[in-house]
């Protein structure tokens, strides 16, 4: 299932939203402040990937581990203990963004969205002693430190996006309802996708404090201290 969002042109967005209050939010678990001195946090998690790689695109239960420099996903805890090659491995130095989102299609709850340059990983721990916010804070801090080490510049929390979605920009999509009938006849919406065909295809729509940014897929953070990302990798939609 996909959601249609209109910002002067139509884009198809992988269904996800801002975090909501979980029914289990009252469960007492350890927070980020309890992770001091901890080298690894791990546990079972509901896990999904976009673009979809699993059969029928279903979320599955995997064992996830957050190390100081990388994120590992194994099929089982036994595989992780036996040091088998992980099914997925993400270097925090290559992470594009990390955020907490509500994923209603596969995870069906609040979860962590970890994006590398081309792939998005969604997971929600199910048996961890740490709460979801602690996992997010831990990963964000590891990502910030690894990005700083790799790019040889200071990295601040502000350069990470509040939310980011994988989107596909298409021209004149076929909609279930004709929304043009609700518009005033004298108002004509220009199709930006027709005027700028280079925008067509897979992109990432990111939200920061004051604007929406549309990024090319595969882009990486810049070593430039004054600009976290090169200007030729995104378009400001605000």
PDB file of C-alpha atoms in Angstrom:
ATOM      1  CA  UNK A   1       0.000   0.000   0.000  1.00  0.00           C
ATOM      2  CA  UNK A   2       1.229   3.458  -0.800  1.00  0.00           C
ATOM      3  CA  UNK A   3       0.162   6.970   0.158  1.00  0.00           C
ATOM      4  CA  UNK A   4      -0.245   9.846  -2.270  1.00  0.00           C
ATOM      5  CA  UNK A   5       1.133  13.210  -1.205  1.00  0.00           C
ATOM      6  CA  UNK A   6       0.702  16.361  -3.284  1.00  0.00           C
ATOM      7  CA  UNK A   7       3.340  19.127  -3.117  1.00  0.00           C
ATOM      8  CA  UNK A   8       2.697  20.911  -6.436  1.00  0.00           C
ATOM      9  CA  UNK A   9       3.298  17.523  -8.037  1.00  0.00           C
ATOM     10  CA  UNK A  10       2.424  13.982  -7.076  1.00  0.00           C
ATOM     11  CA  UNK A  11       4.757  11.524  -5.444  1.00  0.00           C
ATOM     12  CA  UNK A  12       4.139   8.015  -4.246  1.00  0.00           C
ATOM     13  CA  UNK A  13       5.386   7.598  -0.701  1.00  0.00           C
ATOM     14  CA  UNK A  14       6.145   4.379   1.100  1.00  0.00           C
ATOM     15  CA  UNK A  15       3.561   4.372   3.881  1.00  0.00           C
ATOM     16  CA  UNK A  16       5.026   5.732   7.096  1.00  0.00           C
ATOM     17  CA  UNK A  17       4.200   8.553   9.415  1.00  0.00           C
ATOM     18  CA  UNK A  18       5.359  10.462  12.422  1.00  0.00           C
ATOM     19  CA  UNK A  19       5.547   8.490  15.684  1.00  0.00           C
ATOM     20  CA  UNK A  20       2.419   7.945  17.734  1.00  0.00           C
ATOM     21  CA  UNK A  21       1.877   6.957  21.341  1.00  0.00           C
ATOM     22  CA  UNK A  22       2.280   3.201  21.626  1.00  0.00           C
ATOM     23  CA  UNK A  23      -0.082   1.139  23.840  1.00  0.00           C
ATOM     24  CA  UNK A  24       3.036  -0.257  25.556  1.00  0.00           C
ATOM     25  CA  UNK A  25       4.535   3.166  26.215  1.00  0.00           C
ATOM     26  CA  UNK A  26       3.887   2.783  29.948  1.00  0.00           C
ATOM     27  CA  UNK A  27       6.129  -0.293  30.188  1.00  0.00           C
ATOM     28  CA  UNK A  28       9.142   0.575  32.334  1.00  0.00           C
ATOM     29  CA  UNK A  29      12.336  -0.069  30.417  1.00  0.00           C
ATOM     30  CA  UNK A  30      15.853   1.272  30.469  1.00  0.00           C
ATOM     31  CA  UNK A  31      16.527   4.583  28.750  1.00  0.00           C
ATOM     32  CA  UNK A  32      19.529   6.026  26.930  1.00  0.00           C
ATOM     33  CA  UNK A  33      20.949   7.184  30.265  1.00  0.00           C
ATOM     34  CA  UNK A  34      21.244   3.521  31.298  1.00  0.00           C
ATOM     35  CA  UNK A  35      23.458   2.680  28.299  1.00  0.00           C
ATOM     36  CA  UNK A  36      26.592   4.319  29.742  1.00  0.00           C
ATOM     37  CA  UNK A  37      29.464   1.858  29.525  1.00  0.00           C
ATOM     38  CA  UNK A  38      27.494  -0.539  27.314  1.00  0.00           C
ATOM     39  CA  UNK A  39      29.346  -1.722  24.193  1.00  0.00           C
ATOM     40  CA  UNK A  40      26.501  -3.502  22.402  1.00  0.00           C
ATOM     41  CA  UNK A  41      22.726  -3.548  22.701  1.00  0.00           C
ATOM     42  CA  UNK A  42      20.827  -6.349  21.001  1.00  0.00           C
ATOM     43  CA  UNK A  43      17.567  -8.239  20.963  1.00  0.00           C
ATOM     44  CA  UNK A  44      14.830  -9.740  18.847  1.00  0.00           C
ATOM     45  CA  UNK A  45      12.971  -7.325  16.612  1.00  0.00           C
ATOM     46  CA  UNK A  46      10.256  -7.103  14.004  1.00  0.00           C
ATOM     47  CA  UNK A  47      12.257  -6.174  10.922  1.00  0.00           C
ATOM     48  CA  UNK A  48      11.456  -4.999   7.391  1.00  0.00           C
ATOM     49  CA  UNK A  49      13.439  -3.659   4.446  1.00  0.00           C
ATOM     50  CA  UNK A  50      12.664  -1.237   1.634  1.00  0.00           C
ATOM     51  CA  UNK A  51      13.061  -1.842  -1.287  1.00  0.00           C
ATOM     52  CA  UNK A  52      11.312  -5.094  -0.410  1.00  0.00           C
ATOM     53  CA  UNK A  53      13.553  -8.154  -0.486  1.00  0.00           C
ATOM     54  CA  UNK A  54      11.609 -10.636   1.622  1.00  0.00           C
ATOM     55  CA  UNK A  55       8.967 -12.907   0.104  1.00  0.00           C
ATOM     56  CA  UNK A  56       5.674 -11.020  -0.175  1.00  0.00           C
ATOM     57  CA  UNK A  57       7.331  -8.072   1.533  1.00  0.00           C
ATOM     58  CA  UNK A  58       6.416  -9.215   5.033  1.00  0.00           C
ATOM     59  CA  UNK A  59       8.148  -8.091   8.202  1.00  0.00           C
ATOM     60  CA  UNK A  60       9.994 -10.884   9.976  1.00  0.00           C
ATOM     61  CA  UNK A  61      11.468 -11.564  13.397  1.00  0.00           C
ATOM     62  CA  UNK A  62      15.252 -11.224  13.374  1.00  0.00           C
ATOM     63  CA  UNK A  63      17.999 -10.671  15.921  1.00  0.00           C
ATOM     64  CA  UNK A  64      19.470  -7.168  15.696  1.00  0.00           C
ATOM     65  CA  UNK A  65      22.670  -5.876  17.287  1.00  0.00           C
ATOM     66  CA  UNK A  66      23.910  -2.305  17.591  1.00  0.00           C
ATOM     67  CA  UNK A  67      27.693  -2.136  17.923  1.00  0.00           C
ATOM     68  CA  UNK A  68      29.848   0.955  18.275  1.00  0.00           C
ATOM     69  CA  UNK A  69      30.388   1.286  14.514  1.00  0.00           C
ATOM     70  CA  UNK A  70      27.808  -0.947  12.832  1.00  0.00           C
ATOM     71  CA  UNK A  71      24.302  -2.377  12.842  1.00  0.00           C
ATOM     72  CA  UNK A  72      23.944  -6.132  12.315  1.00  0.00           C
ATOM     73  CA  UNK A  73      20.913  -8.263  11.525  1.00  0.00           C
ATOM     74  CA  UNK A  74      20.999 -12.053  11.982  1.00  0.00           C
ATOM     75  CA  UNK A  75      18.221 -14.555  11.443  1.00  0.00           C
ATOM     76  CA  UNK A  76      18.529 -15.841  15.023  1.00  0.00           C
ATOM     77  CA  UNK A  77      20.378 -15.169  18.268  1.00  0.00           C
ATOM     78  CA  UNK A  78      22.198 -18.474  17.722  1.00  0.00           C
ATOM     79  CA  UNK A  79      23.585 -17.232  14.396  1.00  0.00           C
ATOM     80  CA  UNK A  80      24.820 -14.063  16.087  1.00  0.00           C
ATOM     81  CA  UNK A  81      26.487 -16.003  18.915  1.00  0.00           C
ATOM     82  CA  UNK A  82      28.127 -18.354  16.421  1.00  0.00           C
ATOM     83  CA  UNK A  83      29.439 -15.278  14.576  1.00  0.00           C
ATOM     84  CA  UNK A  84      27.817 -16.202  11.289  1.00  0.00           C
ATOM     85  CA  UNK A  85      27.807 -13.586   8.556  1.00  0.00           C
ATOM     86  CA  UNK A  86      24.918 -11.178   9.185  1.00  0.00           C
ATOM     87  CA  UNK A  87      21.984 -11.083   6.795  1.00  0.00           C
ATOM     88  CA  UNK A  88      22.289  -7.279   6.768  1.00  0.00           C
ATOM     89  CA  UNK A  89      25.198  -5.100   7.845  1.00  0.00           C
ATOM     90  CA  UNK A  90      25.147  -1.299   8.020  1.00  0.00           C
ATOM     91  CA  UNK A  91      28.224   0.834   8.665  1.00  0.00           C
ATOM     92  CA  UNK A  92      27.156   3.817  10.763  1.00  0.00           C
ATOM     93  CA  UNK A  93      29.637   5.961   8.870  1.00  0.00           C
ATOM     94  CA  UNK A  94      27.537   5.415   5.722  1.00  0.00           C
ATOM     95  CA  UNK A  95      24.115   6.067   7.270  1.00  0.00           C
ATOM     96  CA  UNK A  96      22.030   8.691   5.466  1.00  0.00           C
ATOM     97  CA  UNK A  97      19.492   9.215   8.251  1.00  0.00           C
ATOM     98  CA  UNK A  98      17.964   7.671  11.359  1.00  0.00           C
ATOM     99  CA  UNK A  99      14.534   8.563  12.746  1.00  0.00           C
ATOM    100  CA  UNK A 100      11.546   7.207  14.660  1.00  0.00           C
ATOM    101  CA  UNK A 101       8.496   6.695  12.458  1.00  0.00           C
ATOM    102  CA  UNK A 102       5.196   4.865  12.449  1.00  0.00           C
ATOM    103  CA  UNK A 103       5.240   2.160   9.774  1.00  0.00           C
ATOM    104  CA  UNK A 104       1.614   1.013   9.278  1.00  0.00           C
ATOM    105  CA  UNK A 105       2.064  -1.636   6.576  1.00  0.00           C
ATOM    106  CA  UNK A 106       4.608  -4.162   7.874  1.00  0.00           C
ATOM    107  CA  UNK A 107       5.749  -3.133  11.363  1.00  0.00           C
ATOM    108  CA  UNK A 108       2.329  -1.625  12.162  1.00  0.00           C
ATOM    109  CA  UNK A 109       3.727   0.402  15.039  1.00  0.00           C
ATOM    110  CA  UNK A 110       6.348   2.984  15.926  1.00  0.00           C
ATOM    111  CA  UNK A 111       9.787   1.832  14.853  1.00  0.00           C
ATOM    112  CA  UNK A 112      13.290   2.991  14.011  1.00  0.00           C
ATOM    113  CA  UNK A 113      14.032   3.802  10.376  1.00  0.00           C
ATOM    114  CA  UNK A 114      17.721   3.451   9.548  1.00  0.00           C
ATOM    115  CA  UNK A 115      18.695   4.531   6.026  1.00  0.00           C
ATOM    116  CA  UNK A 116      21.936   3.795   4.240  1.00  0.00           C
ATOM    117  CA  UNK A 117      22.537   5.471   0.842  1.00  0.00           C
ATOM    118  CA  UNK A 118      20.165   3.111  -1.014  1.00  0.00           C
ATOM    119  CA  UNK A 119      18.200   0.980   1.448  1.00  0.00           C
ATOM    120  CA  UNK A 120      15.851   1.656   4.360  1.00  0.00           C
ATOM    121  CA  UNK A 121      15.696  -0.675   7.364  1.00  0.00           C
ATOM    122  CA  UNK A 122      12.715  -0.626   9.729  1.00  0.00           C
ATOM    123  CA  UNK A 123      12.777  -2.426  13.053  1.00  0.00           C
ATOM    124  CA  UNK A 124      11.066  -2.481  16.428  1.00  0.00           C
ATOM    125  CA  UNK A 125      12.705  -4.405  19.320  1.00  0.00           C
ATOM    126  CA  UNK A 126      10.322  -6.885  20.940  1.00  0.00           C
ATOM    127  CA  UNK A 127      12.203  -8.326  23.920  1.00  0.00           C
ATOM    128  CA  UNK A 128      14.777  -5.673  24.799  1.00  0.00           C
ATOM    129  CA  UNK A 129      15.385  -4.260  28.260  1.00  0.00           C
ATOM    130  CA  UNK A 130      15.772  -0.832  26.605  1.00  0.00           C
ATOM    131  CA  UNK A 131      12.871   1.254  25.332  1.00  0.00           C
ATOM    132  CA  UNK A 132      12.518   2.322  21.697  1.00  0.00           C
ATOM    133  CA  UNK A 133      13.781   5.834  22.406  1.00  0.00           C
ATOM    134  CA  UNK A 134      16.947   4.405  24.000  1.00  0.00           C
ATOM    135  CA  UNK A 135      17.637   2.377  20.864  1.00  0.00           C
ATOM    136  CA  UNK A 136      17.101   5.439  18.714  1.00  0.00           C
ATOM    137  CA  UNK A 137      19.309   7.672  20.870  1.00  0.00           C
ATOM    138  CA  UNK A 138      22.043   5.034  20.902  1.00  0.00           C
ATOM    139  CA  UNK A 139      22.008   4.584  17.119  1.00  0.00           C
ATOM    140  CA  UNK A 140      21.840   8.332  16.500  1.00  0.00           C
ATOM    141  CA  UNK A 141      24.855   8.926  18.726  1.00  0.00           C
ATOM    142  CA  UNK A 142      26.845   6.097  17.117  1.00  0.00           C
ATOM    143  CA  UNK A 143      25.945   7.442  13.662  1.00  0.00           C
ATOM    144  CA  UNK A 144      26.921  10.977  14.597  1.00  0.00           C
ATOM    145  CA  UNK A 145      30.302   9.845  15.948  1.00  0.00           C
ATOM    146  CA  UNK A 146      31.077   7.550  12.993  1.00  0.00           C
ATOM    147  CA  UNK A 147      30.072  10.181  10.429  1.00  0.00           C
ATOM    148  CA  UNK A 148      32.305  12.709  12.176  1.00  0.00           C
ATOM    149  CA  UNK A 149      35.243  10.284  12.157  1.00  0.00           C
ATOM    150  CA  UNK A 150      34.752   9.395   8.491  1.00  0.00           C
ATOM    151  CA  UNK A 151      34.302  12.964   7.226  1.00  0.00           C
ATOM    152  CA  UNK A 152      36.839  14.548   9.598  1.00  0.00           C
ATOM    153  CA  UNK A 153      34.428  17.288  10.657  1.00  0.00           C
ATOM    154  CA  UNK A 154      32.033  18.024  13.519  1.00  0.00           C
ATOM    155  CA  UNK A 155      28.624  16.410  13.085  1.00  0.00           C
ATOM    156  CA  UNK A 156      25.644  17.762  15.005  1.00  0.00           C
ATOM    157  CA  UNK A 157      22.246  16.238  15.688  1.00  0.00           C
ATOM    158  CA  UNK A 158      20.605  19.041  13.702  1.00  0.00           C
ATOM    159  CA  UNK A 159      21.853  17.656  10.379  1.00  0.00           C
ATOM    160  CA  UNK A 160      19.709  14.543  10.782  1.00  0.00           C
ATOM    161  CA  UNK A 161      16.129  14.745   9.520  1.00  0.00           C
ATOM    162  CA  UNK A 162      13.050  14.489  11.709  1.00  0.00           C
ATOM    163  CA  UNK A 163      11.574  12.088   9.167  1.00  0.00           C
ATOM    164  CA  UNK A 164      12.512  10.712   5.759  1.00  0.00           C
ATOM    165  CA  UNK A 165      10.572   8.628   3.264  1.00  0.00           C
ATOM    166  CA  UNK A 166      11.437   6.675   0.155  1.00  0.00           C
ATOM    167  CA  UNK A 167       9.285   8.145  -2.611  1.00  0.00           C
ATOM    168  CA  UNK A 168       8.706   7.699  -6.316  1.00  0.00           C
ATOM    169  CA  UNK A 169       7.875  10.755  -8.396  1.00  0.00           C
ATOM    170  CA  UNK A 170       5.596   9.992 -11.305  1.00  0.00           C
ATOM    171  CA  UNK A 171       3.917  12.070 -13.981  1.00  0.00           C
ATOM    172  CA  UNK A 172       0.109  12.156 -14.203  1.00  0.00           C
ATOM    173  CA  UNK A 173      -0.606   9.220 -11.889  1.00  0.00           C
ATOM    174  CA  UNK A 174      -3.885   7.336 -12.151  1.00  0.00           C
ATOM    175  CA  UNK A 175      -5.860   8.139  -9.012  1.00  0.00           C
ATOM    176  CA  UNK A 176      -8.866   6.371  -7.568  1.00  0.00           C
ATOM    177  CA  UNK A 177     -10.572   9.748  -7.249  1.00  0.00           C
ATOM    178  CA  UNK A 178     -10.390  12.770  -9.522  1.00  0.00           C
ATOM    179  CA  UNK A 179      -9.201  15.479  -7.137  1.00  0.00           C
ATOM    180  CA  UNK A 180      -9.128  18.067  -9.915  1.00  0.00           C
ATOM    181  CA  UNK A 181     -12.933  18.374  -9.691  1.00  0.00           C
ATOM    182  CA  UNK A 182     -12.583  19.825  -6.193  1.00  0.00           C
ATOM    183  CA  UNK A 183     -10.305  22.603  -7.397  1.00  0.00           C
ATOM    184  CA  UNK A 184     -11.588  25.931  -8.616  1.00  0.00           C
ATOM    185  CA  UNK A 185     -11.778  25.977 -12.437  1.00  0.00           C
ATOM    186  CA  UNK A 186      -9.586  29.066 -12.699  1.00  0.00           C
ATOM    187  CA  UNK A 187      -6.816  27.410 -10.673  1.00  0.00           C
ATOM    188  CA  UNK A 188      -4.446  25.311 -12.698  1.00  0.00           C
ATOM    189  CA  UNK A 189      -1.853  23.154 -10.987  1.00  0.00           C
ATOM    190  CA  UNK A 190       1.316  22.840 -12.994  1.00  0.00           C
ATOM    191  CA  UNK A 191       2.841  19.389 -13.114  1.00  0.00           C
ATOM    192  CA  UNK A 192       6.393  19.887 -11.906  1.00  0.00           C
ATOM    193  CA  UNK A 193       7.270  16.361 -12.988  1.00  0.00           C
ATOM    194  CA  UNK A 194       6.484  17.324 -16.602  1.00  0.00           C
ATOM    195  CA  UNK A 195       8.529  20.507 -16.427  1.00  0.00           C
ATOM    196  CA  UNK A 196      11.458  18.813 -14.703  1.00  0.00           C
ATOM    197  CA  UNK A 197      11.566  15.204 -15.913  1.00  0.00           C
ATOM    198  CA  UNK A 198      14.922  14.713 -14.205  1.00  0.00           C
ATOM    199  CA  UNK A 199      12.978  14.479 -10.936  1.00  0.00           C
ATOM    200  CA  UNK A 200      11.140  11.338 -12.027  1.00  0.00           C
ATOM    201  CA  UNK A 201      11.980   8.095 -10.289  1.00  0.00           C
ATOM    202  CA  UNK A 202      13.033   7.057  -6.812  1.00  0.00           C
ATOM    203  CA  UNK A 203      13.961   9.823  -4.389  1.00  0.00           C
ATOM    204  CA  UNK A 204      13.966  10.549  -0.669  1.00  0.00           C
ATOM    205  CA  UNK A 205      11.664  13.145   0.821  1.00  0.00           C
ATOM    206  CA  UNK A 206      13.141  14.536   4.041  1.00  0.00           C
ATOM    207  CA  UNK A 207      11.683  16.841   6.665  1.00  0.00           C
ATOM    208  CA  UNK A 208      13.765  19.318   8.631  1.00  0.00           C
ATOM    209  CA  UNK A 209      12.657  22.145  10.912  1.00  0.00           C
ATOM    210  CA  UNK A 210      11.780  24.618   8.168  1.00  0.00           C
ATOM    211  CA  UNK A 211      11.482  22.784   4.853  1.00  0.00           C
ATOM    212  CA  UNK A 212      10.973  19.656   2.770  1.00  0.00           C
ATOM    213  CA  UNK A 213      14.024  18.440   0.874  1.00  0.00           C
ATOM    214  CA  UNK A 214      13.975  16.019  -2.050  1.00  0.00           C
ATOM    215  CA  UNK A 215      17.195  13.994  -2.261  1.00  0.00           C
ATOM    216  CA  UNK A 216      18.614  11.829  -4.999  1.00  0.00           C
ATOM    217  CA  UNK A 217      18.971   8.193  -4.029  1.00  0.00           C
ATOM    218  CA  UNK A 218      22.495   7.101  -3.184  1.00  0.00           C
ATOM    219  CA  UNK A 219      23.790  10.467  -1.977  1.00  0.00           C
ATOM    220  CA  UNK A 220      26.150  10.671   0.982  1.00  0.00           C
ATOM    221  CA  UNK A 221      26.974  13.376   3.553  1.00  0.00           C
ATOM    222  CA  UNK A 222      29.545  15.965   2.544  1.00  0.00           C
ATOM    223  CA  UNK A 223      32.869  16.659   4.316  1.00  0.00           C
ATOM    224  CA  UNK A 224      32.043  20.370   3.978  1.00  0.00           C
ATOM    225  CA  UNK A 225      31.626  21.854   7.466  1.00  0.00           C
ATOM    226  CA  UNK A 226      29.116  24.459   6.236  1.00  0.00           C
ATOM    227  CA  UNK A 227      26.915  22.088   4.207  1.00  0.00           C
ATOM    228  CA  UNK A 228      26.072  18.578   5.489  1.00  0.00           C
ATOM    229  CA  UNK A 229      25.036  17.561   1.946  1.00  0.00           C
ATOM    230  CA  UNK A 230      26.168  18.863  -1.435  1.00  0.00           C
ATOM    231  CA  UNK A 231      23.621  21.236  -2.978  1.00  0.00           C
ATOM    232  CA  UNK A 232      23.477  19.191  -6.185  1.00  0.00           C
ATOM    233  CA  UNK A 233      22.095  16.186  -4.268  1.00  0.00           C
ATOM    234  CA  UNK A 234      18.761  17.711  -3.220  1.00  0.00           C
ATOM    235  CA  UNK A 235      16.034  20.226  -4.083  1.00  0.00           C
ATOM    236  CA  UNK A 236      14.425  22.457  -1.462  1.00  0.00           C
ATOM    237  CA  UNK A 237      10.629  22.243  -1.855  1.00  0.00           C
ATOM    238  CA  UNK A 238       9.750  24.910   0.699  1.00  0.00           C
TER     239      UNK A 238
END
